[in-house]
Each structure stands twice: as structure tokens, then as C-alpha cells.
Coordinates of C-alpha atoms in Angstrom, one line a residue:
X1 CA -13.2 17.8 -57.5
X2 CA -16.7 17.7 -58.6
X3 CA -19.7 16.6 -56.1
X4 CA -21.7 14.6 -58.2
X5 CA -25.4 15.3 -58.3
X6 CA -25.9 11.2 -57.7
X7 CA -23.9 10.4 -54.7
X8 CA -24.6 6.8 -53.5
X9 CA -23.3 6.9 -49.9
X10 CA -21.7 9.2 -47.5
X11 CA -18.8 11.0 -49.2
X12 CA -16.6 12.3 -46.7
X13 CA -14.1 15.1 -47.5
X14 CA -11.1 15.2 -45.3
X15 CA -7.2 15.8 -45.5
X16 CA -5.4 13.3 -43.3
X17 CA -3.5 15.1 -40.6
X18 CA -6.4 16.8 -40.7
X19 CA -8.2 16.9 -36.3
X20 CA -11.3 18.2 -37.1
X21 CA -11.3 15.3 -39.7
X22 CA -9.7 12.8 -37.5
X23 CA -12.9 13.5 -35.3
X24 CA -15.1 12.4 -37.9
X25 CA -13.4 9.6 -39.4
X26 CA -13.6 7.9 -35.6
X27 CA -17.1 8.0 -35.2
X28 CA -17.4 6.7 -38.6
X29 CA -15.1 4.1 -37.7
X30 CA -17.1 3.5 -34.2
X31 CA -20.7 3.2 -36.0
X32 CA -19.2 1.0 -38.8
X33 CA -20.8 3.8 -41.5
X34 CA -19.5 2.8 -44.8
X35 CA -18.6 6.2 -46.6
X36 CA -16.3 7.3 -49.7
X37 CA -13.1 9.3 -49.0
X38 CA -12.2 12.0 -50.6
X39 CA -9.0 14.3 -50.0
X40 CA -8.2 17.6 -49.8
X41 CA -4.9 18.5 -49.6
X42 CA -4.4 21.7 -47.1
X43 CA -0.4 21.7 -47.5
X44 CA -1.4 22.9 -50.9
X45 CA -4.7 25.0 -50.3
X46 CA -7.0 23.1 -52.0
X47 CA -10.0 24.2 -49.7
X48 CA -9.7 27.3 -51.3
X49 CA -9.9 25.9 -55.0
X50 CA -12.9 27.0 -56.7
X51 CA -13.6 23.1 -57.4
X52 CA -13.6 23.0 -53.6
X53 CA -15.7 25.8 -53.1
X54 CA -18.2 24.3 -55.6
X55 CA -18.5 21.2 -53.0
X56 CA -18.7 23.9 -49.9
X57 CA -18.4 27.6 -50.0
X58 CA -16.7 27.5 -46.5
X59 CA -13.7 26.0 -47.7
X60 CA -13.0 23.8 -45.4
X61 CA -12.9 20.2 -43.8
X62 CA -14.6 18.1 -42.8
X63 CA -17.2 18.1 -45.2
X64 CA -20.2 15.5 -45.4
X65 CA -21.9 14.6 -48.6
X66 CA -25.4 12.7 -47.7
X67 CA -27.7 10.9 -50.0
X68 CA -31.2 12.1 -50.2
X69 CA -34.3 9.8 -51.7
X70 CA -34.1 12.3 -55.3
X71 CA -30.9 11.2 -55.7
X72 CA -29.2 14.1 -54.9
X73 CA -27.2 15.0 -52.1
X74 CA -27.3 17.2 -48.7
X75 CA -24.0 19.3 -47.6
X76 CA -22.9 19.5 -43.9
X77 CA -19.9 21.1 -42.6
X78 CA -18.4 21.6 -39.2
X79 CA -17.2 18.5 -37.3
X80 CA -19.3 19.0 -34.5
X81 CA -22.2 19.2 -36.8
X82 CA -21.2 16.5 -38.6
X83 CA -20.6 14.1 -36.0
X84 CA -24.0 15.1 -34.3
X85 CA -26.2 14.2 -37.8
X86 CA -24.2 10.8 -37.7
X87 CA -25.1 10.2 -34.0
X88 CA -28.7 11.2 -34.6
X89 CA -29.2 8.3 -37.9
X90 CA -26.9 5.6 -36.2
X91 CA -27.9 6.1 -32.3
X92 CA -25.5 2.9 -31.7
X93 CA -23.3 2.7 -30.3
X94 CA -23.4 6.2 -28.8
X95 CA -20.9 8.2 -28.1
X96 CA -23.0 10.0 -25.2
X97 CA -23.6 8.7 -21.8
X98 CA -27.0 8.2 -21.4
X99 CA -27.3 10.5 -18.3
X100 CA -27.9 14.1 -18.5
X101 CA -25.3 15.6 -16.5
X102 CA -22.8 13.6 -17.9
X103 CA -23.8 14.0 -21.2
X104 CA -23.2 17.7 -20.1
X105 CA -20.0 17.1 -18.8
X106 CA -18.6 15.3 -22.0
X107 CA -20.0 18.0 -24.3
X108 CA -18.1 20.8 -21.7
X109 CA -15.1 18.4 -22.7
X110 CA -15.4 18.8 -26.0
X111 CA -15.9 22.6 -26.0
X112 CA -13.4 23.7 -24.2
X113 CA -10.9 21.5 -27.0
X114 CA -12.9 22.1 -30.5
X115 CA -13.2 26.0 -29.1
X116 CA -10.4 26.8 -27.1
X117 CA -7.9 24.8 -28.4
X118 CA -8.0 23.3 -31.7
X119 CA -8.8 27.0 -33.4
X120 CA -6.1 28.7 -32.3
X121 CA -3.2 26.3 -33.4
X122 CA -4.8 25.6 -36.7
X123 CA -3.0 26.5 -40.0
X124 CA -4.4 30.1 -40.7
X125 CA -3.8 31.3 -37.1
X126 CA -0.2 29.5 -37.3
X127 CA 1.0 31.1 -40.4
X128 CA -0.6 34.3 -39.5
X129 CA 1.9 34.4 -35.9
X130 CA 4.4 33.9 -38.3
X131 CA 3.9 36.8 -40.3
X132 CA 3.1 39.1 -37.6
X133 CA 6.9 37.8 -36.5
X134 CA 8.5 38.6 -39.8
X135 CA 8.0 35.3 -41.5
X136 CA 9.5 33.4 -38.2
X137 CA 8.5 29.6 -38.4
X138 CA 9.6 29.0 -35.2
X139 CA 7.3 31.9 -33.8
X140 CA 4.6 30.2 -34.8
X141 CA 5.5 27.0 -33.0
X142 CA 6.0 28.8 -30.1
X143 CA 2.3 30.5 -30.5
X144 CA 1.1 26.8 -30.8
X145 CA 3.0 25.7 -27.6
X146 CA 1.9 28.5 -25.2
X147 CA -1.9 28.0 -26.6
X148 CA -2.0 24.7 -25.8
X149 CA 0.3 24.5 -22.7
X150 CA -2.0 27.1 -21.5
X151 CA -5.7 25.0 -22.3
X152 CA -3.8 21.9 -21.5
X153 CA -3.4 23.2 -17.8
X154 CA -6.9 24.0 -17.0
X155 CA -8.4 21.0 -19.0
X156 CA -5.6 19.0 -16.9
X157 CA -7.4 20.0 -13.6
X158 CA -11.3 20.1 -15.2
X159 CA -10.3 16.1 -16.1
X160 CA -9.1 15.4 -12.2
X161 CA -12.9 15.4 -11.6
X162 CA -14.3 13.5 -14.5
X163 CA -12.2 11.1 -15.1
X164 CA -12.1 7.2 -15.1
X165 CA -11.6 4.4 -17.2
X166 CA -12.0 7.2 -19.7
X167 CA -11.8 11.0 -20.4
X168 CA -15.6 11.0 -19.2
X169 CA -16.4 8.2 -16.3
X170 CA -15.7 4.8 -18.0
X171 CA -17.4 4.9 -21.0
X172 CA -16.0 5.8 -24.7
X173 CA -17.4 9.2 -25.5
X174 CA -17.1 12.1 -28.1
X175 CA -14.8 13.6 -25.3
X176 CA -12.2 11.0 -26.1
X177 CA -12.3 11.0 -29.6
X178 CA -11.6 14.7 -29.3
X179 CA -8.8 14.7 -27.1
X180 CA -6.5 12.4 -29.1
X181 CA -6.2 14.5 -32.1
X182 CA -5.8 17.2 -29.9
X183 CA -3.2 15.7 -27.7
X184 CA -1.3 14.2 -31.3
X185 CA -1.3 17.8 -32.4
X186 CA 0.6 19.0 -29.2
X187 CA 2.9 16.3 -30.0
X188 CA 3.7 17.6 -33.3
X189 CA 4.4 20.9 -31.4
X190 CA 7.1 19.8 -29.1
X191 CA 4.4 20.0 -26.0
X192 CA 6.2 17.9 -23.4
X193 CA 3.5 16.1 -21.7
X194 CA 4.8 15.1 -18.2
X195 CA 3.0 18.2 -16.5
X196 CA -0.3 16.9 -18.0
X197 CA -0.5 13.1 -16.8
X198 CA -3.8 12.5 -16.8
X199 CA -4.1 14.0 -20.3
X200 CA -0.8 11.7 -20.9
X201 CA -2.5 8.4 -20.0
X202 CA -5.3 9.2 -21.5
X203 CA -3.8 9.7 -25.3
X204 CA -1.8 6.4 -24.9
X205 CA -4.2 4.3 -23.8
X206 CA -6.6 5.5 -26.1
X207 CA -4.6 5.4 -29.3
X208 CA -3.0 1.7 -28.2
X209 CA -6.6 0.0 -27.5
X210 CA -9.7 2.0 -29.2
X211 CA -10.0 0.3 -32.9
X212 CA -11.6 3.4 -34.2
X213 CA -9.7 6.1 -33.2
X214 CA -6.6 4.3 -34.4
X215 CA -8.4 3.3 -37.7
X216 CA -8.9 7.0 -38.2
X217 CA -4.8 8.1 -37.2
X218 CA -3.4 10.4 -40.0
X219 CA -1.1 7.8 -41.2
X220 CA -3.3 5.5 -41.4
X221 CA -5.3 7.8 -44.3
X222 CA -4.7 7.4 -47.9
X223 CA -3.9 10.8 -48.6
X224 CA -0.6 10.7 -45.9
X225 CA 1.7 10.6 -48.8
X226 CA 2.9 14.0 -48.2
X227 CA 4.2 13.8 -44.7
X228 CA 7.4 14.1 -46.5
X229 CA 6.7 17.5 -48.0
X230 CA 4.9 19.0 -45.0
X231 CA 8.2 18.1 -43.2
X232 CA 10.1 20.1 -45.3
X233 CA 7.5 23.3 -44.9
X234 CA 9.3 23.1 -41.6
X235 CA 5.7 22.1 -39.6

């Protein structure tokens, strides 16, 4: 898994059920940014590779490989950080309301699932519930169902005032890209949606009619080959 020292366009390192990813891929998809994929298989810790590492110390995806004039390449990491470099060299179509509050608002959005979600069911914090419960599998589900029961309450009510067409007013924005991994992940989990229907409509209307975010669905990734194999991890 070398980074070569002549990268040609955007190389984008991501693992397919992968939200942070998922987040990525859709504004790719959105600003029609052609860009070479590259996976990285977490089911089998391949972040932590030292190949991997050569490519980005932090061990992790989403990670960005970007052209630069000497032929050479620039390293970002982070989604967020990610997402905000792609918005800032292909403006259009944004994926920020042009006003300032509601700009705001959709970045509060955003927080509050990329902070106070997303981390806390992710892989290390899962397996590490199910250690501290003696190697229980289904503890760590249940971690991941109160965390995001929890969030999904209070985001539930935050939404009641924001909300239109979209997650933010009636305009496509980085608040909806994302909430659908987010809500796809609580799937996974066995979250039973009917206490969250705003969140509920939401997720299906955004996965049936928004080109990009469906473009960039797990499955729909060339590295989903091993759903098989995660399913018989038990997660």
C-alpha cells in the first residue's frame, strides 16, 4: 500500500462501511471530483499496517492524497477536514447555505453527530465495551444502542426547529450528508427508529432521492466484498 511520490489526481483512502468515509465519498460524488479509490480494510486492521502508516501516521480513514505542481502529493486526514479542503477548491455546488446563521446551524448539525455520536460507537470504543464486559459482543451492541438512542433524542428535538425539505431548511447541506451514515449505522445496531421520526423521514428520503449520497452507500463500494465475513464477527 505504497503512496506514490507522483499521484495524478485525488487518491482517496477509505473502507466501505466506513461513515466518516461515507461522508467524503458524497461530496465527492456531489462536486463530480474524479478521484482514485483505494481500500483499507478495518475488519482486518489494516490502518494499523506499517504500509498504512507510511501513507498516514494516524492510522486511520478517510485519508486524502492531493496533487501538488512538483508532482508530489499533500496528506489530509479527518473527514471534516477533508470535506472542508474539497469545498474550498470546488465551491459548487456547496454544501453550505449561503447565510450565516444557517450556515451555523448546519455546522451545529454536524457537530453534535461527527462529535457526539459517530465516536463513541466506532470500532475501538465498541470492542473496548466488550472487553470491559468480559469479551460480551452483545454488550457492545448495547453500548452502541444507548449512545445513540441517547444523541438521537436530543438531535430529534434540535431538528424540530431546523428542519424542512431537508435536515437544514430546504437545501442539501453537509448536515444531510452526515446524518445518513449516522442513521445507517443505528440501523446496523438494532435502533428502532419510530421514536425519532423526523430523523426517520429524513434517512429515507435522503437515501431514496439524493444521487450522491446513494452513489457513496457502503454497498455500493468496491471493497463491500466482505460483508460476509464482518457478519460472521457477529457486528
Amino acid at each position: 500500500m505504497s503512496a506514490s511520490s507522483a499521484v495524478q489526481q485525488l487518491v482517496l483512502y477509505s473502507y466501505w462501511r466506513s461513515s466518516c468515509s461515507w461522508r467524503v465519498r458524497s461530496v465527492l460524488a456531489l462536486k463530480a471530483i474524479p478521484y482514485e479509490y483505494r481500500a483499507v480494510s478495518l475488519y482486518t486492521g489494516e490502518q494499523h499496517s506499517e504500509a498504512f502508516k507510511a501513507v498516514n501516521p494516524a492510522g486511520m480513514v478517510p485519508t486524502l492524497l492531493v496533487p501538488t505542481k512538483d508532482g508530489k502529493h499533500e496528506t489530509l486526514f479527518e473527514s471534516l477536514a477533508i470535506i472542508d479542503y474539497l469545498e474550498q477548491t470546488h465551491p459548487q455546488p456547496s454544501i453550505y447555505p449561503t447565510d450565516p446563521i444557517q450556515r451555523a446551524k448546519v455546522i451545529a448539525v454536524v457537530e453534535s453527530i461527527v462529535s457526539g455520536i459517530q465516536p463513541l460507537q466506532n470500532l475501538g470504543p465498541m470492542n473496548k465495551a466488550a472487553e470491559f464486559a468480559g469479551g460480551s459482543k452483545a454488550k457492545a451492541v448495547e453500548w452502541n444502542q444507548y449512545w445513540i438512542s441517547t444523541r438521537f433524542a436530543t438531535l430529534e428535538g434540535i431538528l424540530q426547529g431546523l428542519s424542512g425539505r431537508y435536515t437544514v431548511g430546504d437545501q442539501l447541506t453537509l448536515a444531510d450528508i452526515c446524518l445518513v451514515p449516522q442513521v445507517y449505522n443505528a440501523l446496523r445496531y438494532n435502533v428502532q427508529l419510530d421514536s425519532y421520526p423526523l430523523i426517520k423521514r429524513l434517512y429515507e428520503q435522503l437515501l431514496a432521492t439524493e444521487e450522491c449520497i446513494i452513489k457513496a452507500k457502503p454497498e455500493n463500494q468496491v471493497d463491500s466484498d466482505d460483508f460476509k465475513e464482518r457478519k460472521l464477527a457477529g457486528y
